[in-house]
Amino acid sequence: MAKYDYDLFVIGAGSGGVRAARIAATHGAKVAIAEEYRVGGTCVIRGCVPKKLFVYASHFSDEFEEAAGFGWTVEGARFDWKTLIANKDREIDRLNGIYIRNLEKAGVEIVNSRATVKDAHTVHLEAEKKDVTAERILIAVGATPFLPDIPGIEHAITSNEAFHLDELPKRIVVVGGGYIAVEFAGIFNGLGVETMQLYRGSLFMRGFDDDLRELLSEEMLKKGVDLRMNCDIVSIEKKDGELHLMLTDGDVICTDCIMYATGRAPNTKGLGLEEVGVKLGERGEVIVNEYSQTDAPSIYAVGDVTDRANLTPVAIREGHAFADTVYGGRDVKVDHSIIPTAIFSQPEMGTVGLTEAQAREKYKEVDIYKTAFRGLKNTLSGSQERTFMKLVVDAKTDKVLGVHLMGPASGEMIQAVGIAVTMGATKAQFDATIAVHPTAAEELVTLREKWQAPVVKAAD
Ligand code: NDP
């Protein structure tokens, strides 16, 4: 008789957990996966996928306007929020079904219950009020929006609720300066909502290349987002059906809706991890080694709960690597050093590798190549939006250390450029690549002039 009920018990059926469960089962392991909400996790149910659908929806307002320059008259264009929500929900249901079927096809048992860890080999299923045992347990429970503790915070929504609002608000204030805040500020603004974004620091998108950060703020302002930096909320009050936001600078803002996008916290509360010897970090993240193994050798963790790089494709890669290593007889570690990523802000951004500031810290001499221009489409569309491209190069080896893009299809471009950067391509190899014309991307292989910092003359 087998010593345990399962070879592997996965807690959390999001991107990382589902991939790990499926691959482990394909390698012959007996696998179960527990999920307390819906199979698919943040990305599919209330993250990347519905967000991107909303981004598409919000682009049409600009596109209708720009169509005029190409001879089109678009009359009577109206937006219906309920139609978007219903169609988005239908697509999410479809994807949820596909995830469930793929798990079943691989032979993974799905348990609809919250699960907690009882000991190194035992999981407690709350809905079924029973314990099951497994040789190994994989924690893939993700993260949840973090909200600061200020008076009136109960009136705020997060991205979770933004996907299900009954009505599109007339005015919204988005708090935060990361991925989610800039993406949702762009969505609401594009859908015609009077949008303000508040960020506590001097310039949002901390950690991204400074040129991208500055240009994005300029472009968002041009599009009508009311960006307020160096500003935070002290308290929120509901009065006569409106929300009154008291700001740190003494100002009071009236709005209909306030959305916090102030980071996400690992979902480890009450999971029983520390009690069984799993080490957690300051933010509650599970500490793992390069094989995603915790301090309790039978317990592993992948995805946002480990707070390494909180991105779906990274969670998938970590889950796959775990399953291949433990059940597939391979030794696979995940390299987190170069991660291409897209920010579906408006304009969109794509980035891979080191920022200019990071490169200057790490390398003796760094060459910068950059360009900003109005794309061909905008010569007729009337849009003043600029496209920006920047290459960060190690002067000594000619290796391209980072690429930073802003403009249409930057997300698509950065995936392809990411291959070259991951392979360690040099600037000379970029230059040797024949351009594709007419595209914006051709600038990536035709940038010849090194950028020189403007000489600042001392005042007479
Ligand atoms: P981020 O960690 O990216 O940004 C959090 C923002 O909130 C920062 O600007 C931070 O400011 C601010 N903040 C944090 N705490 C407070 C506070 N107490 N009061 C006021 N402001 C605060 O988190 P997000 O929520 O935007 O996104 C979570 C994760 O989801 C991201 O790390 C990203 O990996 C992932 N994601 C990826 C997407 C993509 O790939 N396109 C899309 C959406 C999410 P400060 O800079 O000063 O710390």
Short mmCIF file of C-alpha atoms and ligand atoms in Angstrom, two decimals:
data_model
loop_
_atom_site.label_atom_id
_atom_site.label_comp_id
_atom_site.label_asym_id
_atom_site.label_seq_id
_atom_site.Cartn_x
_atom_site.Cartn_y
_atom_site.Cartn_z
CA MET A 1 0.00 0.00 0.00
CA ALA A 2 1.21 3.53 -0.82
CA LYS A 3 2.54 5.45 2.16
CA TYR A 4 0.66 8.63 1.17
CA ASP A 5 -2.69 9.37 -0.49
CA TYR A 6 -0.89 11.38 -3.20
CA ASP A 7 2.60 11.89 -4.54
CA LEU A 8 1.90 15.60 -4.83
CA PHE A 9 -0.75 17.86 -3.35
CA VAL A 10 -0.89 21.33 -4.86
CA ILE A 11 -2.59 24.15 -2.96
CA GLY A 12 -3.82 26.82 -5.37
CA ALA A 13 -4.95 26.35 -8.98
CA GLY A 14 -3.47 29.48 -10.54
CA SER A 15 -0.89 29.67 -13.28
CA GLY A 16 2.00 28.11 -11.31
CA GLY A 17 0.00 25.45 -9.47
CA VAL A 18 -1.91 24.25 -12.53
CA ARG A 19 1.27 23.95 -14.61
CA ALA A 20 3.11 22.06 -11.86
CA ALA A 21 0.16 19.70 -11.26
CA ARG A 22 -0.31 18.93 -14.94
CA ILE A 23 3.36 18.30 -15.67
CA ALA A 24 3.90 16.23 -12.51
CA ALA A 25 0.88 14.07 -13.46
CA THR A 26 2.21 13.72 -17.01
CA HIS A 27 5.46 12.43 -15.50
CA GLY A 28 3.41 9.74 -13.73
CA ALA A 29 2.80 11.27 -10.29
CA LYS A 30 -0.52 10.89 -8.47
CA VAL A 31 -1.60 14.53 -8.08
CA ALA A 32 -4.43 16.48 -6.46
CA ILE A 33 -4.96 20.23 -6.57
CA ALA A 34 -7.11 22.28 -4.19
CA GLU A 35 -8.70 25.59 -5.11
CA GLU A 36 -11.04 27.62 -2.92
CA TYR A 37 -12.23 30.01 -5.64
CA ARG A 38 -11.98 29.32 -9.38
CA VAL A 39 -9.43 27.27 -11.32
CA GLY A 40 -7.24 29.65 -13.34
CA GLY A 41 -6.05 31.93 -10.56
CA THR A 42 -5.42 35.66 -10.62
CA CYS A 43 -4.15 35.82 -14.19
CA VAL A 44 -7.14 34.19 -15.83
CA ILE A 45 -9.94 35.12 -13.45
CA ARG A 46 -9.08 38.65 -12.25
CA GLY A 47 -5.76 39.68 -13.67
CA CYS A 48 -3.87 39.62 -16.95
CA VAL A 49 -6.63 38.24 -19.17
CA PRO A 50 -9.66 40.36 -18.18
CA LYS A 51 -7.32 43.37 -17.79
CA LYS A 52 -6.05 43.01 -21.37
CA LEU A 53 -9.64 42.72 -22.63
CA PHE A 54 -10.43 45.97 -20.80
CA VAL A 55 -7.33 47.59 -22.33
CA TYR A 56 -8.59 46.65 -25.81
CA ALA A 57 -12.00 48.11 -24.95
CA SER A 58 -10.47 51.36 -23.77
CA HIS A 59 -8.37 51.87 -26.93
CA PHE A 60 -11.42 52.34 -29.15
CA SER A 61 -12.10 55.90 -28.00
CA ASP A 62 -8.72 57.04 -29.37
CA GLU A 63 -9.06 54.86 -32.44
CA PHE A 64 -12.46 56.31 -33.38
CA GLU A 65 -10.95 59.80 -33.16
CA GLU A 66 -7.87 58.85 -35.13
CA ALA A 67 -9.96 57.20 -37.85
CA ALA A 68 -11.04 60.62 -39.14
CA GLY A 69 -7.57 61.36 -40.54
CA PHE A 70 -7.90 58.22 -42.67
CA GLY A 71 -11.24 59.31 -44.11
CA TRP A 72 -13.58 57.53 -41.72
CA THR A 73 -16.60 59.05 -40.08
CA VAL A 74 -17.60 57.21 -36.96
CA GLU A 75 -21.05 58.34 -35.90
CA GLY A 76 -22.97 57.56 -32.76
CA ALA A 77 -20.22 55.53 -31.09
CA ARG A 78 -21.34 54.65 -27.59
CA PHE A 79 -19.85 52.44 -24.93
CA ASP A 80 -21.83 49.97 -22.84
CA TRP A 81 -20.04 48.76 -19.72
CA LYS A 82 -22.49 45.92 -19.06
CA THR A 83 -21.86 44.42 -22.51
CA LEU A 84 -18.11 44.48 -21.90
CA ILE A 85 -18.51 42.84 -18.48
CA ALA A 86 -20.83 40.13 -19.80
CA ASN A 87 -18.59 39.31 -22.77
CA LYS A 88 -15.49 39.33 -20.57
CA ASP A 89 -17.20 37.00 -18.06
CA ARG A 90 -18.15 34.61 -20.87
CA GLU A 91 -14.54 34.43 -22.02
CA ILE A 92 -13.28 33.89 -18.45
CA ASP A 93 -15.81 31.06 -18.01
CA ARG A 94 -14.54 29.49 -21.23
CA LEU A 95 -10.91 29.68 -20.09
CA ASN A 96 -11.82 28.37 -16.64
CA GLY A 97 -13.42 25.36 -18.37
CA ILE A 98 -10.31 24.75 -20.46
CA TYR A 99 -8.09 24.83 -17.36
CA ILE A 100 -10.34 22.32 -15.60
CA ARG A 101 -10.46 20.01 -18.63
CA ASN A 102 -6.67 20.11 -19.07
CA LEU A 103 -6.13 19.17 -15.44
CA GLU A 104 -8.63 16.32 -15.71
CA LYS A 105 -7.09 15.11 -18.97
CA ALA A 106 -3.71 14.93 -17.25
CA GLY A 107 -5.29 12.85 -14.46
CA VAL A 108 -5.13 15.52 -11.74
CA GLU A 109 -7.84 15.34 -9.08
CA ILE A 110 -9.44 18.75 -8.44
CA VAL A 111 -10.64 19.51 -4.92
CA ASN A 112 -12.92 22.56 -4.49
CA SER A 113 -11.85 23.57 -1.03
CA ARG A 114 -9.55 25.81 0.91
CA ALA A 115 -6.60 23.72 2.01
CA THR A 116 -4.15 24.35 4.83
CA VAL A 117 -0.95 22.61 5.84
CA LYS A 118 -1.23 20.44 8.93
CA ASP A 119 2.19 18.84 8.92
CA ALA A 120 5.01 18.23 6.46
CA HIS A 121 2.94 15.60 4.63
CA THR A 122 -0.65 16.40 5.60
CA VAL A 123 -3.12 18.84 4.12
CA HIS A 124 -6.42 19.75 5.74
CA LEU A 125 -9.37 20.29 3.38
CA GLU A 126 -11.71 22.75 5.02
CA ALA A 127 -14.79 22.19 2.83
CA GLU A 128 -14.57 18.43 3.16
CA LYS A 129 -13.45 18.62 6.79
CA LYS A 130 -10.84 15.93 6.25
CA ASP A 131 -7.08 15.41 6.06
CA VAL A 132 -5.17 13.93 3.14
CA THR A 133 -1.51 13.01 2.94
CA ALA A 134 1.07 13.59 0.23
CA GLU A 135 4.75 12.86 -0.22
CA ARG A 136 5.18 16.48 -1.31
CA ILE A 137 3.09 19.63 -0.98
CA LEU A 138 3.33 22.56 -3.39
CA ILE A 139 2.19 25.98 -2.20
CA ALA A 140 0.92 28.05 -5.14
CA VAL A 141 -1.64 30.27 -3.44
CA GLY A 142 -0.58 33.57 -5.04
CA ALA A 143 -1.05 37.01 -3.55
CA THR A 144 -3.87 39.34 -2.69
CA PRO A 145 -4.24 43.14 -3.04
CA PHE A 146 -2.71 45.06 -0.16
CA LEU A 147 -4.58 48.09 1.22
CA PRO A 148 -3.04 50.51 3.70
CA ASP A 149 -4.81 50.90 7.01
CA ILE A 150 -6.34 54.39 6.81
CA PRO A 151 -9.74 55.64 8.00
CA GLY A 152 -12.42 54.89 5.41
CA ILE A 153 -10.38 52.31 3.48
CA GLU A 154 -13.51 50.10 3.43
CA HIS A 155 -14.87 52.44 0.72
CA ALA A 156 -12.00 51.58 -1.62
CA ILE A 157 -12.02 48.90 -4.27
CA THR A 158 -9.08 46.98 -5.72
CA SER A 159 -8.53 45.48 -9.16
CA ASN A 160 -10.56 42.44 -7.96
CA GLU A 161 -13.73 44.53 -7.74
CA ALA A 162 -12.91 46.69 -10.77
CA PHE A 163 -13.71 43.69 -12.96
CA HIS A 164 -17.25 43.46 -11.61
CA LEU A 165 -18.47 47.03 -11.04
CA ASP A 166 -22.22 47.32 -11.66
CA GLU A 167 -21.77 50.71 -13.29
CA LEU A 168 -18.84 52.50 -14.82
CA PRO A 169 -18.16 55.43 -12.45
CA LYS A 170 -18.11 58.98 -13.80
CA ARG A 171 -14.99 59.81 -11.79
CA ILE A 172 -12.30 57.60 -10.31
CA VAL A 173 -9.12 58.02 -8.33
CA VAL A 174 -6.51 55.30 -8.74
CA VAL A 175 -3.92 55.10 -5.95
CA GLY A 176 -0.46 53.61 -6.57
CA GLY A 177 2.31 53.87 -9.09
CA GLY A 178 2.99 50.31 -10.22
CA TYR A 179 1.81 48.07 -13.04
CA ILE A 180 -1.81 47.81 -11.92
CA ALA A 181 -2.29 51.51 -11.18
CA VAL A 182 -1.00 52.76 -14.55
CA GLU A 183 -2.85 50.06 -16.45
CA PHE A 184 -6.19 50.81 -14.78
CA ALA A 185 -5.73 54.57 -14.98
CA GLY A 186 -5.36 54.07 -18.75
CA ILE A 187 -8.38 51.76 -18.94
CA PHE A 188 -10.74 54.09 -17.06
CA ASN A 189 -9.48 57.17 -18.89
CA GLY A 190 -9.96 55.45 -22.26
CA LEU A 191 -13.48 54.43 -21.30
CA GLY A 192 -14.35 58.06 -20.66
CA VAL A 193 -14.09 58.12 -16.87
CA GLU A 194 -12.64 61.31 -15.38
CA THR A 195 -9.47 59.71 -14.01
CA MET A 196 -6.95 60.85 -11.43
CA GLN A 197 -3.93 58.80 -10.43
CA LEU A 198 -2.20 59.49 -7.13
CA TYR A 199 1.30 58.33 -6.32
CA ARG A 200 3.16 58.89 -3.06
CA GLY A 201 6.63 59.28 -4.62
CA SER A 202 8.10 61.85 -7.00
CA LEU A 203 7.72 59.71 -10.15
CA PHE A 204 5.71 56.52 -10.59
CA MET A 205 6.88 53.13 -11.97
CA ARG A 206 9.81 52.95 -9.58
CA GLY A 207 12.39 50.42 -10.74
CA PHE A 208 11.70 50.96 -14.45
CA ASP A 209 14.02 52.94 -16.73
CA ASP A 210 13.83 56.64 -15.87
CA ASP A 211 13.22 57.72 -19.47
CA LEU A 212 10.22 55.39 -19.69
CA ARG A 213 8.86 56.69 -16.40
CA GLU A 214 9.10 60.31 -17.46
CA LEU A 215 7.74 59.81 -20.95
CA LEU A 216 4.84 57.70 -19.71
CA SER A 217 3.82 60.41 -17.27
CA GLU A 218 3.95 63.02 -20.06
CA GLU A 219 1.89 60.87 -22.43
CA MET A 220 -0.68 59.99 -19.77
CA LEU A 221 -1.11 63.66 -18.92
CA LYS A 222 -1.63 64.41 -22.63
CA LYS A 223 -4.33 61.75 -22.75
CA GLY A 224 -6.14 63.45 -19.92
CA VAL A 225 -5.21 61.44 -16.83
CA ASP A 226 -4.87 63.82 -13.89
CA LEU A 227 -1.56 62.59 -12.47
CA ARG A 228 -0.66 63.71 -8.98
CA MET A 229 2.74 62.69 -7.66
CA ASN A 230 4.14 63.29 -4.15
CA CYS A 231 0.64 62.83 -2.86
CA ASP A 232 -1.14 60.29 -0.70
CA ILE A 233 -4.50 59.86 0.99
CA VAL A 234 -4.90 60.38 4.72
CA SER A 235 -8.55 59.33 4.97
CA ILE A 236 -11.67 58.58 2.95
CA GLU A 237 -15.14 59.71 3.89
CA LYS A 238 -18.47 58.90 2.27
CA LYS A 239 -20.79 61.93 2.15
CA ASP A 240 -24.00 62.38 0.14
CA GLY A 241 -23.17 59.50 -2.19
CA GLU A 242 -19.70 60.87 -2.94
CA LEU A 243 -16.29 59.94 -1.64
CA HIS A 244 -14.21 62.70 -0.08
CA LEU A 245 -10.50 62.00 -0.08
CA MET A 246 -8.33 63.94 2.34
CA LEU A 247 -4.84 64.30 0.86
CA THR A 248 -1.48 64.70 2.58
CA ASP A 249 -1.13 68.17 1.05
CA GLY A 250 -4.38 69.27 2.68
CA ASP A 251 -6.40 69.12 -0.53
CA VAL A 252 -9.78 67.34 -0.59
CA ILE A 253 -10.85 65.43 -3.69
CA CYS A 254 -14.44 64.39 -4.42
CA THR A 255 -14.90 61.28 -6.50
CA ASP A 256 -17.29 58.40 -7.19
CA CYS A 257 -14.86 55.54 -6.84
CA ILE A 258 -11.41 54.97 -5.40
CA MET A 259 -9.27 52.05 -6.48
CA TYR A 260 -6.14 51.02 -4.60
CA ALA A 261 -3.33 49.36 -6.52
CA THR A 262 -0.72 49.53 -3.81
CA GLY A 263 0.93 46.17 -4.24
CA ARG A 264 -0.03 42.62 -3.43
CA ALA A 265 0.72 40.55 -0.33
CA PRO A 266 1.48 36.81 -0.40
CA ASN A 267 -1.54 34.71 0.63
CA THR A 268 0.17 32.83 3.45
CA LYS A 269 -1.98 33.96 6.39
CA GLY A 270 -3.50 31.02 8.26
CA LEU A 271 -1.99 28.46 5.93
CA GLY A 272 -0.09 26.74 8.75
CA LEU A 273 3.29 27.09 7.06
CA GLU A 274 5.46 28.49 9.85
CA GLU A 275 4.13 25.87 12.23
CA VAL A 276 5.63 23.14 10.04
CA GLY A 277 9.01 24.82 9.63
CA VAL A 278 8.50 26.80 6.43
CA LYS A 279 10.35 30.11 6.64
CA LEU A 280 8.42 33.23 5.67
CA GLY A 281 9.90 36.61 4.78
CA GLU A 282 8.92 40.03 6.09
CA ARG A 283 5.95 40.37 3.76
CA GLY A 284 4.77 36.81 4.45
CA GLU A 285 6.39 35.42 1.31
CA VAL A 286 7.56 31.81 1.31
CA ILE A 287 11.34 31.60 1.24
CA VAL A 288 12.53 29.01 -1.27
CA ASN A 289 15.80 27.87 -2.80
CA GLU A 290 16.62 27.76 -6.51
CA TYR A 291 14.51 24.58 -6.84
CA SER A 292 11.50 26.28 -5.22
CA GLN A 293 11.99 24.12 -2.14
CA THR A 294 11.26 25.54 1.33
CA ASP A 295 13.07 24.88 4.59
CA ALA A 296 10.66 21.97 5.14
CA PRO A 297 12.08 19.58 2.49
CA SER A 298 8.72 18.06 1.46
CA ILE A 299 7.14 21.48 0.90
CA TYR A 300 7.75 23.57 -2.21
CA ALA A 301 6.33 26.91 -3.36
CA VAL A 302 6.03 28.67 -6.73
CA GLY A 303 4.57 31.88 -8.10
CA ASP A 304 3.56 35.14 -6.41
CA VAL A 305 3.48 33.55 -2.95
CA THR A 306 7.29 33.44 -3.14
CA ASP A 307 7.49 37.12 -4.22
CA ARG A 308 10.41 36.53 -6.59
CA ALA A 309 9.13 38.07 -9.83
CA ASN A 310 5.35 38.34 -9.64
CA LEU A 311 4.49 37.59 -13.23
CA THR A 312 2.38 34.79 -14.71
CA PRO A 313 5.00 33.41 -17.11
CA VAL A 314 7.50 33.28 -14.25
CA ALA A 315 5.07 31.31 -12.06
CA ILE A 316 4.45 28.93 -14.96
CA ARG A 317 8.17 28.48 -15.51
CA GLU A 318 8.74 27.85 -11.77
CA GLY A 319 5.90 25.30 -11.64
CA HIS A 320 7.16 23.51 -14.74
CA ALA A 321 10.76 23.47 -13.49
CA PHE A 322 9.65 22.03 -10.14
CA ALA A 323 7.66 19.23 -11.82
CA ASP A 324 10.45 18.40 -14.29
CA THR A 325 13.08 18.34 -11.54
CA VAL A 326 11.15 16.33 -8.97
CA TYR A 327 9.12 14.02 -11.22
CA GLY A 328 10.78 14.17 -14.64
CA GLY A 329 14.34 13.26 -13.73
CA ARG A 330 15.75 16.59 -14.95
CA ASP A 331 17.64 19.28 -13.09
CA VAL A 332 15.91 22.55 -13.95
CA LYS A 333 16.45 25.87 -12.23
CA VAL A 334 14.67 29.05 -13.22
CA ASP A 335 16.86 31.95 -14.26
CA HIS A 336 15.22 35.11 -12.90
CA SER A 337 17.96 37.42 -14.15
CA ILE A 338 16.44 38.42 -17.51
CA ILE A 339 12.66 38.73 -17.63
CA PRO A 340 10.99 40.51 -20.53
CA THR A 341 7.80 42.20 -19.42
CA ALA A 342 5.05 44.40 -20.84
CA ILE A 343 3.06 47.08 -19.07
CA PHE A 344 -0.29 47.64 -20.74
CA SER A 345 -0.34 51.28 -19.88
CA GLN A 346 -1.39 53.79 -22.52
CA PRO A 347 0.99 54.07 -24.30
CA GLU A 348 2.07 50.49 -23.80
CA MET A 349 5.60 49.72 -22.57
CA GLY A 350 7.93 46.77 -22.94
CA THR A 351 11.16 46.23 -21.10
CA VAL A 352 13.88 43.62 -20.74
CA GLY A 353 17.19 43.58 -18.92
CA LEU A 354 18.92 46.38 -17.06
CA THR A 355 17.72 49.96 -16.84
CA GLU A 356 20.28 52.65 -17.61
CA ALA A 357 20.70 53.37 -13.88
CA GLN A 358 21.24 49.68 -13.03
CA ALA A 359 23.74 49.27 -15.87
CA ARG A 360 25.72 52.34 -14.79
CA GLU A 361 26.00 50.91 -11.31
CA LYS A 362 27.20 47.53 -12.54
CA TYR A 363 29.34 48.36 -15.57
CA LYS A 364 32.24 50.78 -15.97
CA GLU A 365 31.16 52.30 -19.26
CA VAL A 366 27.68 52.17 -20.69
CA ASP A 367 26.53 53.35 -24.13
CA ILE A 368 22.98 54.54 -24.60
CA TYR A 369 21.11 54.58 -27.89
CA LYS A 370 17.69 56.12 -27.89
CA THR A 371 15.07 57.70 -30.08
CA ALA A 372 11.64 59.27 -29.68
CA PHE A 373 9.41 59.87 -32.68
CA ARG A 374 5.82 60.11 -33.87
CA GLY A 375 4.94 56.84 -35.58
CA LEU A 376 3.88 56.76 -39.24
CA LYS A 377 0.24 56.14 -38.34
CA ASN A 378 0.18 59.35 -36.35
CA THR A 379 1.12 61.47 -39.38
CA LEU A 380 -2.52 61.05 -40.47
CA SER A 381 -4.24 60.18 -37.22
CA GLY A 382 -3.44 63.53 -35.65
CA SER A 383 -2.30 61.85 -32.46
CA GLN A 384 0.71 63.52 -30.85
CA GLU A 385 1.69 60.32 -29.01
CA ARG A 386 5.38 59.50 -29.25
CA THR A 387 7.08 56.15 -29.56
CA PHE A 388 10.30 55.72 -27.58
CA MET A 389 13.09 53.15 -27.84
CA LYS A 390 16.25 52.78 -25.85
CA LEU A 391 19.14 50.34 -25.90
CA VAL A 392 21.53 50.05 -22.96
CA VAL A 393 24.87 48.61 -24.07
CA ASP A 394 28.02 47.55 -22.24
CA ALA A 395 30.71 49.64 -24.00
CA LYS A 396 33.42 47.08 -23.31
CA THR A 397 31.78 43.91 -24.68
CA ASP A 398 29.14 45.57 -26.90
CA LYS A 399 26.52 43.35 -25.23
CA VAL A 400 22.98 44.74 -25.15
CA LEU A 401 22.15 44.85 -21.44
CA GLY A 402 18.65 46.28 -21.65
CA VAL A 403 15.93 47.37 -24.06
CA HIS A 404 13.14 49.76 -23.06
CA LEU A 405 10.23 50.54 -25.33
CA MET A 406 7.13 52.72 -25.22
CA GLY A 407 4.52 52.88 -27.94
CA PRO A 408 2.07 50.67 -29.82
CA ALA A 409 2.87 46.93 -29.74
CA SER A 410 5.78 47.37 -27.31
CA GLY A 411 4.61 44.23 -25.53
CA GLU A 412 4.75 42.22 -28.75
CA MET A 413 8.15 43.67 -29.67
CA ILE A 414 9.76 43.06 -26.31
CA GLN A 415 8.95 39.36 -26.49
CA ALA A 416 11.01 39.05 -29.70
CA VAL A 417 13.80 41.38 -28.53
CA GLY A 418 13.85 39.41 -25.28
CA ILE A 419 15.18 36.40 -27.20
CA ALA A 420 18.18 38.39 -28.43
CA VAL A 421 18.89 39.91 -25.01
CA THR A 422 18.55 36.51 -23.29
CA MET A 423 21.00 35.07 -25.83
CA GLY A 424 23.49 37.83 -25.02
CA ALA A 425 23.33 39.58 -28.40
CA THR A 426 25.69 42.46 -29.06
CA LYS A 427 24.81 45.85 -30.47
CA ALA A 428 26.74 44.87 -33.62
CA GLN A 429 24.42 41.85 -34.01
CA PHE A 430 21.37 44.12 -33.62
CA ASP A 431 22.90 46.36 -36.33
CA ALA A 432 23.59 43.39 -38.61
CA THR A 433 19.91 42.46 -38.56
CA ILE A 434 18.08 43.71 -41.64
CA ALA A 435 15.31 46.15 -40.82
CA VAL A 436 11.62 45.47 -41.43
CA HIS A 437 10.16 48.50 -43.18
CA PRO A 438 8.02 50.44 -42.47
CA THR A 439 7.69 49.50 -38.83
CA ALA A 440 8.51 51.18 -35.56
CA ALA A 441 10.59 48.16 -34.57
CA GLU A 442 13.12 48.83 -37.33
CA GLU A 443 14.55 51.57 -35.10
CA LEU A 444 15.86 48.79 -32.87
CA VAL A 445 18.33 47.75 -35.57
CA THR A 446 19.06 51.16 -37.09
CA LEU A 447 20.10 53.17 -34.03
CA ARG A 448 23.67 54.23 -34.85
CA GLU A 449 24.32 57.41 -32.85
CA LYS A 450 25.34 57.06 -29.24
CA TRP A 451 23.29 59.33 -27.04
CA GLN A 452 25.36 62.12 -25.50
CA ALA A 453 24.22 63.81 -22.33
CA PRO A 454 23.64 67.51 -23.09
CA VAL A 455 26.54 69.65 -21.90
CA VAL A 456 25.35 71.93 -19.14
CA LYS A 457 27.28 75.20 -19.23
CA ALA A 458 27.93 77.01 -16.02
CA ALA A 459 26.08 80.30 -15.83
CA ASP A 460 28.24 83.31 -16.59
P1 NDP B 1 3.52 47.17 -7.53
O1 NDP B 1 4.33 46.53 -6.48
O2 NDP B 1 3.98 47.13 -8.93
O3 NDP B 1 3.29 48.70 -7.15
C1 NDP B 1 2.75 49.07 -5.93
C2 NDP B 1 2.62 50.57 -5.92
O4 NDP B 1 1.90 50.96 -4.76
C3 NDP B 1 3.95 51.28 -5.87
O5 NDP B 1 3.86 52.41 -6.68
C4 NDP B 1 4.10 51.66 -4.39
O6 NDP B 1 4.83 52.83 -4.21
C5 NDP B 1 2.66 51.91 -4.02
N1 NDP B 1 2.40 51.66 -2.60
C6 NDP B 1 2.76 50.58 -1.87
N2 NDP B 1 2.33 50.70 -0.60
C7 NDP B 1 1.69 51.88 -0.53
C8 NDP B 1 1.05 52.57 0.53
N3 NDP B 1 0.97 52.08 1.76
N4 NDP B 1 0.49 53.77 0.26
C9 NDP B 1 0.57 54.31 -0.98
N5 NDP B 1 1.18 53.70 -2.00
C10 NDP B 1 1.73 52.50 -1.79
O7 NDP B 1 2.10 46.54 -7.32
P2 NDP B 1 0.81 46.43 -8.24
O8 NDP B 1 -0.30 46.34 -7.26
O9 NDP B 1 0.75 47.51 -9.27
O10 NDP B 1 1.04 45.06 -8.99
C11 NDP B 1 1.33 43.86 -8.28
C12 NDP B 1 2.17 42.94 -9.11
O11 NDP B 1 1.39 42.40 -10.15
C13 NDP B 1 3.33 43.62 -9.78
O12 NDP B 1 4.50 43.48 -9.02
C14 NDP B 1 3.48 42.92 -11.09
O13 NDP B 1 4.52 42.00 -10.99
C15 NDP B 1 2.17 42.18 -11.30
N6 NDP B 1 1.46 42.70 -12.47
C16 NDP B 1 2.00 42.56 -13.72
C17 NDP B 1 1.35 43.04 -14.83
C18 NDP B 1 1.97 42.89 -16.17
O14 NDP B 1 2.83 42.06 -16.34
N7 NDP B 1 1.57 43.70 -17.15
C19 NDP B 1 0.08 43.72 -14.72
C20 NDP B 1 -0.39 43.87 -13.38
C21 NDP B 1 0.28 43.36 -12.31
P3 NDP B 1 6.43 52.87 -4.12
O15 NDP B 1 6.93 52.82 -5.52
O16 NDP B 1 6.70 54.16 -3.45
O17 NDP B 1 6.83 51.70 -3.30
#
